[in-house]
C-alpha positions as a printed Julia matrix, in Angstrom:
350×3 Matrix{Float64}:
  13.68  -24.79    2.8
  15.27  -27.83    1.54
  19.65  -27.25    1.87
  21.51  -29.72    0.11
  24.61  -28.13    1.76
  26.14  -30.44    4.77
  29.85  -30.74    6.18
  28.88  -34.05    7.86
  30.77  -37.01    5.87
  31.1   -40.9     6.9
  34.58  -42.34    6.52
  36.18  -42.75    3.4
  35.41  -46.32    1.88
  37.11  -48.49   -1.05
  34.3   -48.68   -3.89
  35.18  -49.81   -7.37
  38.93  -49.53   -6.95
  38.47  -45.56   -5.83
  38.78  -43.8    -2.6
  34.82  -42.77   -1.89
  33.86  -40.57    0.68
  29.95  -41.05    1.5
  28.27  -38.13    3.24
  24.54  -38.67    4.45
  23.93  -35.21    5.67
  20.85  -35.72    8.49
  19.71  -38.61    6.8
  21.68  -41.64    8.02
  19.35  -43.85    7.15
  18.24  -42.41    3.58
  17.1   -45.07    0.64
  19.49  -44.68   -1.9
  20.11  -47.01   -5.12
  24.29  -46.09   -4.57
  23.95  -49.42   -2.54
  22.87  -51.37   -5.05
  26.58  -52.42   -6.81
  24.57  -53.57  -10.09
  23.33  -49.7   -10.3
  26.46  -48.51   -9.34
  28.38  -50.3   -11.9
  25.73  -49.06  -14.54
  26.39  -45.37  -13.13
  30.09  -45.75  -13.32
  30.37  -47.25  -16.8
  28.15  -44.4   -17.98
  30.33  -41.46  -16.65
  33.48  -43.33  -17.71
  31.5   -43.12  -21.27
  30.55  -39.07  -20.84
  33.78  -38.39  -19.65
  35.6   -40.37  -22.6
  33.41  -38.2   -25.17
  34.93  -34.99  -23.84
  38.62  -36.59  -23.8
  38.31  -36.79  -20.18
  39.57  -39.39  -17.34
  38.64  -39.61  -13.73
  41.31  -39.38  -12.21
  41.03  -39.28   -8.19
  38.6   -39.95   -5.15
  35.08  -39.25   -5.43
  32.88  -37.3    -2.83
  29.69  -39.15   -2.89
  26.48  -37.0    -1.2
  23.56  -39.34   -0.82
  19.63  -37.76    0.01
  16.38  -38.99    0.01
  15.99  -36.74   -3.48
  19.49  -37.61   -5.08
  23.01  -38.94   -5.57
  25.58  -36.47   -5.89
  28.97  -37.46   -6.95
  31.57  -35.3    -7.14
  34.49  -36.66   -9.6
  38.1   -35.86   -9.95
  39.38  -35.07  -13.71
  42.73  -34.92  -14.79
  44.16  -31.36  -16.44
  40.75  -29.43  -15.07
  37.97  -28.6   -12.39
  35.9   -32.12  -11.34
  32.72  -32.83  -13.01
  29.47  -33.96  -10.97
  27.0   -36.73  -11.68
  23.81  -36.31  -10.45
  20.57  -38.88   -9.93
  17.25  -37.95   -9.08
  14.17  -40.12   -7.9
  11.7   -41.37  -11.11
   9.49  -38.13   -9.94
  11.95  -36.23  -10.44
  13.8   -37.74  -13.43
  12.46  -34.79  -15.89
  15.42  -32.77  -14.36
  17.96  -34.46  -16.94
  16.13  -33.58  -20.14
  15.01  -30.27  -18.68
  18.62  -29.33  -18.12
  19.41  -30.46  -21.35
  16.64  -28.37  -23.0
  17.95  -25.04  -20.72
  21.31  -25.2   -22.24
  19.8   -24.83  -25.76
  16.85  -22.39  -24.54
  19.25  -20.01  -22.06
  22.45  -20.86  -22.43
  24.22  -17.93  -20.52
  21.78  -18.77  -17.23
  22.56  -22.47  -16.85
  25.34  -25.08  -16.96
  25.46  -27.33  -20.19
  25.6   -30.62  -19.56
  28.49  -32.88  -20.31
  26.17  -35.98  -20.67
  22.3   -37.09  -20.24
  20.19  -39.65  -19.85
  16.8   -38.42  -19.69
  14.9   -41.73  -19.15
  17.31  -42.61  -15.91
  17.35  -38.71  -14.57
  21.1   -38.98  -14.72
  23.6   -36.09  -15.83
  27.14  -35.05  -16.04
  27.58  -32.05  -15.93
  30.85  -29.45  -15.56
  31.94  -27.8   -12.43
  30.74  -24.28  -12.0
  32.68  -22.62   -9.19
  31.49  -21.96   -6.1
  28.06  -21.31   -5.59
  26.82  -17.98   -3.82
  26.86  -18.92   -0.57
  30.33  -19.94   -0.24
  31.32  -16.75   -1.85
  29.32  -14.83    0.7
  31.0   -16.76    3.7
  34.41  -15.88    1.9
  33.94  -12.23    2.32
  35.46  -10.56    5.58
  32.48   -8.81    6.12
  29.01   -9.11    6.72
  27.12   -9.55    2.87
  25.37   -6.21    1.52
  21.62   -6.73    1.91
  21.33   -6.03   -1.8
  23.19   -9.21   -2.85
  19.87  -11.13   -3.86
  18.9    -7.95   -6.05
  20.98   -8.89   -9.39
  20.51  -12.56   -9.28
  16.37  -12.2    -9.22
  16.68   -9.95  -12.2
  18.8   -12.39  -13.91
  16.33  -15.35  -12.65
  13.0   -13.42  -13.59
  14.4   -11.87  -17.32
  15.43  -16.08  -17.76
  11.74  -16.68  -16.59
  10.25  -14.43  -18.88
  12.31  -15.71  -21.95
  11.36  -19.09  -20.93
   7.32  -18.6   -21.64
   7.51  -19.5   -25.21
   8.55  -22.82  -24.24
   6.24  -23.5   -21.46
   4.17  -26.46  -23.24
   7.57  -28.18  -24.13
   8.32  -27.59  -20.52
   5.57  -29.68  -18.94
   6.44  -32.2   -22.14
   9.82  -33.0   -20.77
   7.6   -34.27  -17.46
   7.86  -31.24  -15.13
   4.97  -31.2   -13.03
   2.25  -28.64  -13.88
   1.31  -26.47  -11.09
  -0.51  -23.66  -12.78
  -3.03  -21.62  -10.84
  -5.7   -23.36  -12.1
  -4.12  -26.79  -11.17
  -3.03  -25.66   -7.63
  -6.62  -26.56   -5.94
  -6.29  -30.47   -6.93
  -2.97  -30.38   -6.08
  -4.06  -28.95   -2.49
  -6.72  -31.97   -2.22
  -4.17  -34.69   -3.17
  -1.25  -33.45   -0.74
  -3.95  -33.01    2.21
  -5.36  -36.4     1.87
  -1.98  -38.33    1.35
  -0.28  -36.51    3.99
  -0.03  -38.71    7.15
   1.85  -36.06    9.35
  -1.15  -33.62    9.56
  -2.85  -33.79   13.14
  -6.67  -33.99   12.8
  -6.65  -30.04   14.06
  -4.48  -29.57   10.82
  -7.08  -31.08    8.81
  -9.7   -29.17   10.2
  -8.21  -25.78    9.36
  -6.74  -26.55    5.72
 -10.75  -27.82    5.18
 -11.84  -24.17    6.39
  -9.38  -22.71    3.98
 -10.07  -24.74    1.14
 -12.88  -22.01   -0.34
  -9.96  -19.34   -0.03
  -7.43  -21.16   -1.64
  -9.6   -21.63   -4.52
 -10.35  -17.87   -4.75
  -6.74  -17.31   -4.62
  -5.91  -19.49   -7.49
  -8.81  -17.72   -9.35
  -7.26  -14.07   -8.45
  -3.62  -14.99   -9.47
  -4.65  -17.06  -12.9
  -6.28  -13.67  -13.83
  -3.18  -11.68  -12.93
  -1.8   -11.04  -16.46
   1.45  -12.83  -15.78
   1.96  -16.0   -18.25
   3.19  -19.2   -16.68
   6.54  -20.19  -17.01
   9.06  -22.47  -14.99
   9.52  -21.99  -11.56
  12.76  -23.56  -10.25
  10.92  -23.88   -6.73
  14.07  -24.11   -4.13
  16.34  -21.17   -5.31
  18.33  -20.45   -2.26
  22.17  -19.54   -2.12
  23.48  -23.08   -3.21
  21.32  -23.14   -6.26
  23.34  -20.43   -8.02
  26.82  -20.08   -9.4
  28.49  -16.39  -10.29
  30.78  -17.81  -13.46
  31.8   -14.06  -14.58
  31.28  -10.76  -12.74
  27.81   -9.64  -12.24
  26.85  -12.52  -14.01
  24.93  -15.69  -12.64
  24.13  -19.24  -13.7
  20.99  -21.46  -12.14
  20.85  -24.96  -11.37
  19.66  -27.86   -9.53
  15.73  -28.4   -11.06
  14.94  -31.05   -9.04
  12.14  -29.27   -7.33
  10.67  -27.46  -10.65
   6.97  -26.64  -11.35
   5.43  -25.1   -14.35
   2.95  -22.58  -12.74
   2.88  -19.13  -12.03
   6.52  -17.65  -12.02
   6.58  -15.43   -8.96
   6.53  -18.68   -6.64
  10.24  -18.79   -7.23
  10.53  -15.84   -4.8
   9.35  -17.3    -2.11
  12.25  -19.14   -1.29
  15.02  -16.63   -1.56
  12.97  -14.08    0.13
  13.02  -15.85    2.94
  16.39  -16.51    3.51
  17.31  -13.1     2.81
  14.47  -12.4     5.36
  16.09  -14.63    7.95
  19.52  -13.24    7.26
  18.9    -9.26    6.97
  15.32   -9.08    8.45
  11.74   -8.26    6.67
  12.92   -4.64    5.71
  15.19   -6.27    2.75
  11.87   -7.82    0.95
  10.11   -4.96   -0.63
  13.55   -4.02   -2.34
  14.03   -7.75   -3.3
  10.65   -7.82   -4.49
  10.76   -4.92   -7.02
  14.33   -6.26   -8.19
  12.23   -9.1    -9.41
   9.62   -7.42  -10.94
  11.87   -5.29  -12.99
  12.2    -7.77  -15.69
   8.28   -8.16  -16.0
   7.28   -4.68  -16.57
   5.96   -3.4   -19.67
   3.42   -6.52  -20.29
   0.07   -5.02  -19.52
   0.25   -5.31  -15.94
   0.3    -2.23  -13.25
   2.92   -2.26  -10.89
  -0.11   -2.86   -8.47
  -1.19   -5.76  -10.13
   2.48   -7.22  -10.17
   3.03   -6.47   -6.32
  -0.59   -8.46   -5.76
   0.31  -11.15   -7.73
   3.24  -11.9    -5.39
   1.44  -11.62   -2.55
  -0.73  -14.42   -3.69
   1.92  -16.29   -5.06
   4.18  -16.0    -1.58
   1.47  -18.16   -0.27
   0.23  -20.37   -3.03
   3.85  -21.23   -3.16
   3.86  -23.36   -0.6
   1.8   -26.04   -2.44
   4.76  -26.51   -4.89
   7.47  -26.74   -1.89
   4.74  -29.5     0.16
   4.73  -31.44   -3.32
   8.53  -31.21   -3.41
   9.17  -33.98   -0.82
   7.01  -36.29   -2.3
  10.13  -36.75   -4.88
  12.14  -39.57   -2.91
  13.5   -42.72   -3.92
  11.05  -45.73   -3.53
  11.21  -47.32   -0.15
  11.9   -50.7    -0.47
   9.44  -53.1     1.67
   9.38  -53.39    4.95
  11.76  -50.46    5.23
  11.11  -47.21    7.59
   8.72  -45.17    5.74
  10.49  -42.62    3.58
  11.04  -38.86    4.93
   8.64  -35.86    3.42
   5.74  -35.96    5.42
   6.45  -33.58    7.91
   7.83  -31.04    5.99
   4.98  -31.39    3.4
   2.75  -30.51    6.27
   4.85  -27.58    7.39
   4.52  -25.95    4.16
   0.31  -27.47    4.08
   0.16  -25.13    7.45
   1.75  -21.96    5.78
  -0.52  -21.55    3.7
  -3.07  -19.87    6.43
   0.0   -17.48    6.93
  -0.48  -13.94    5.85
   2.33  -12.89    3.35
   4.81  -10.32    4.27
   4.6    -8.43    1.1
C-alpha cells in the first residue's frame, strides 16, 4: 500500500522569509512543482488569501512534504491548530473539487476545506487532529484487533449515502472504474507498464478472460457503484470525537464497486494481527450494506471478487504523478503498478 507518512526530513532552509523544513521521504529525486519559484509564490499568495478569508494569519515555520503524487505543506497559524495546503498532479486534480463536494454531501465524515482551487487541484484544510495510526502508536499496549471495525462501518455507511451522487462524482473528474470499465483498464495498464517482465505479460494475458468473468459477476452482484477511496489506511482517517471517524486524502479515489475499498485496510490489519482478523472486519464493513436485496452469501462473494479486482485501481493510482520534465529520470510508479497487476493472480483470503 502507498504510505504517506515519513519521519525523514532534510535540513531546514529559508524560503519566502519563512523557515521551511522539506521532507522527501524515500523519494529524494521526486519531481515537484514546489521547486518552481513562480508556482510557489502563486501558492503562498493563494494560501494567504484563503487564511485571510477566515481571519487567520500564518505565524511560524512551514513543514513541506514532497512526494511524486503530492505537495503537502503544514502551516502554523496564530492562536489555533495548524492548517494544511495540498497540491496534486493534474491526473488527481479532481481531489480538490471532490473534497468540497463531500463536505456538502457527508459533512460529518470528512474535513470541510477552508479554500479550494478546483482547476489547479489545490486545497487548504483545517487540522483534523491525530490520525488513527498515531492514536494506535500512542497506546501503552498493543491495539485491539477490532480497532478497524467501527471505522469500516462508518466508512461503508458513507459510501452507501454517496450512491445517489455517483454521476456527480464522475462529473468532478474522478476516474470511472466500474466493473464494466475494468477489462479496458486492465488492457491499458498492462500495455503501458515498462516494469512487467515477458513472463508477467504471458501470465497476465492468460488471466485476461478470467478478469472479464470476475468483472461481469461483480457487476451483477446487486450492489450499486459508489465512491472508492482506494487507499484507506491508518493515516487516512481521524477520530474527531470519541467513536466518530472522518476520512480524507482522496487523491487515489475512483468511482466503482464500493467493496474495493476493503482491500487496503484489511491487508493492513492482516499484517498486524494475522489472517484470523479478516472475517470480523469483512462482516463489520458489510453491516451497512445489508437489507438491499442481496443475501449475506452474495455480499461475501462480492467482497471476494472486489478484493481481487481492487488491484487494478491500486495499479492505476501509481500513474497519478507530477509530470517529469524532458531529460529527467523516469517517474516512479511502474514497479509498484506491476506489483499490483501480479496480485490479480493471488486468490483472495476472503
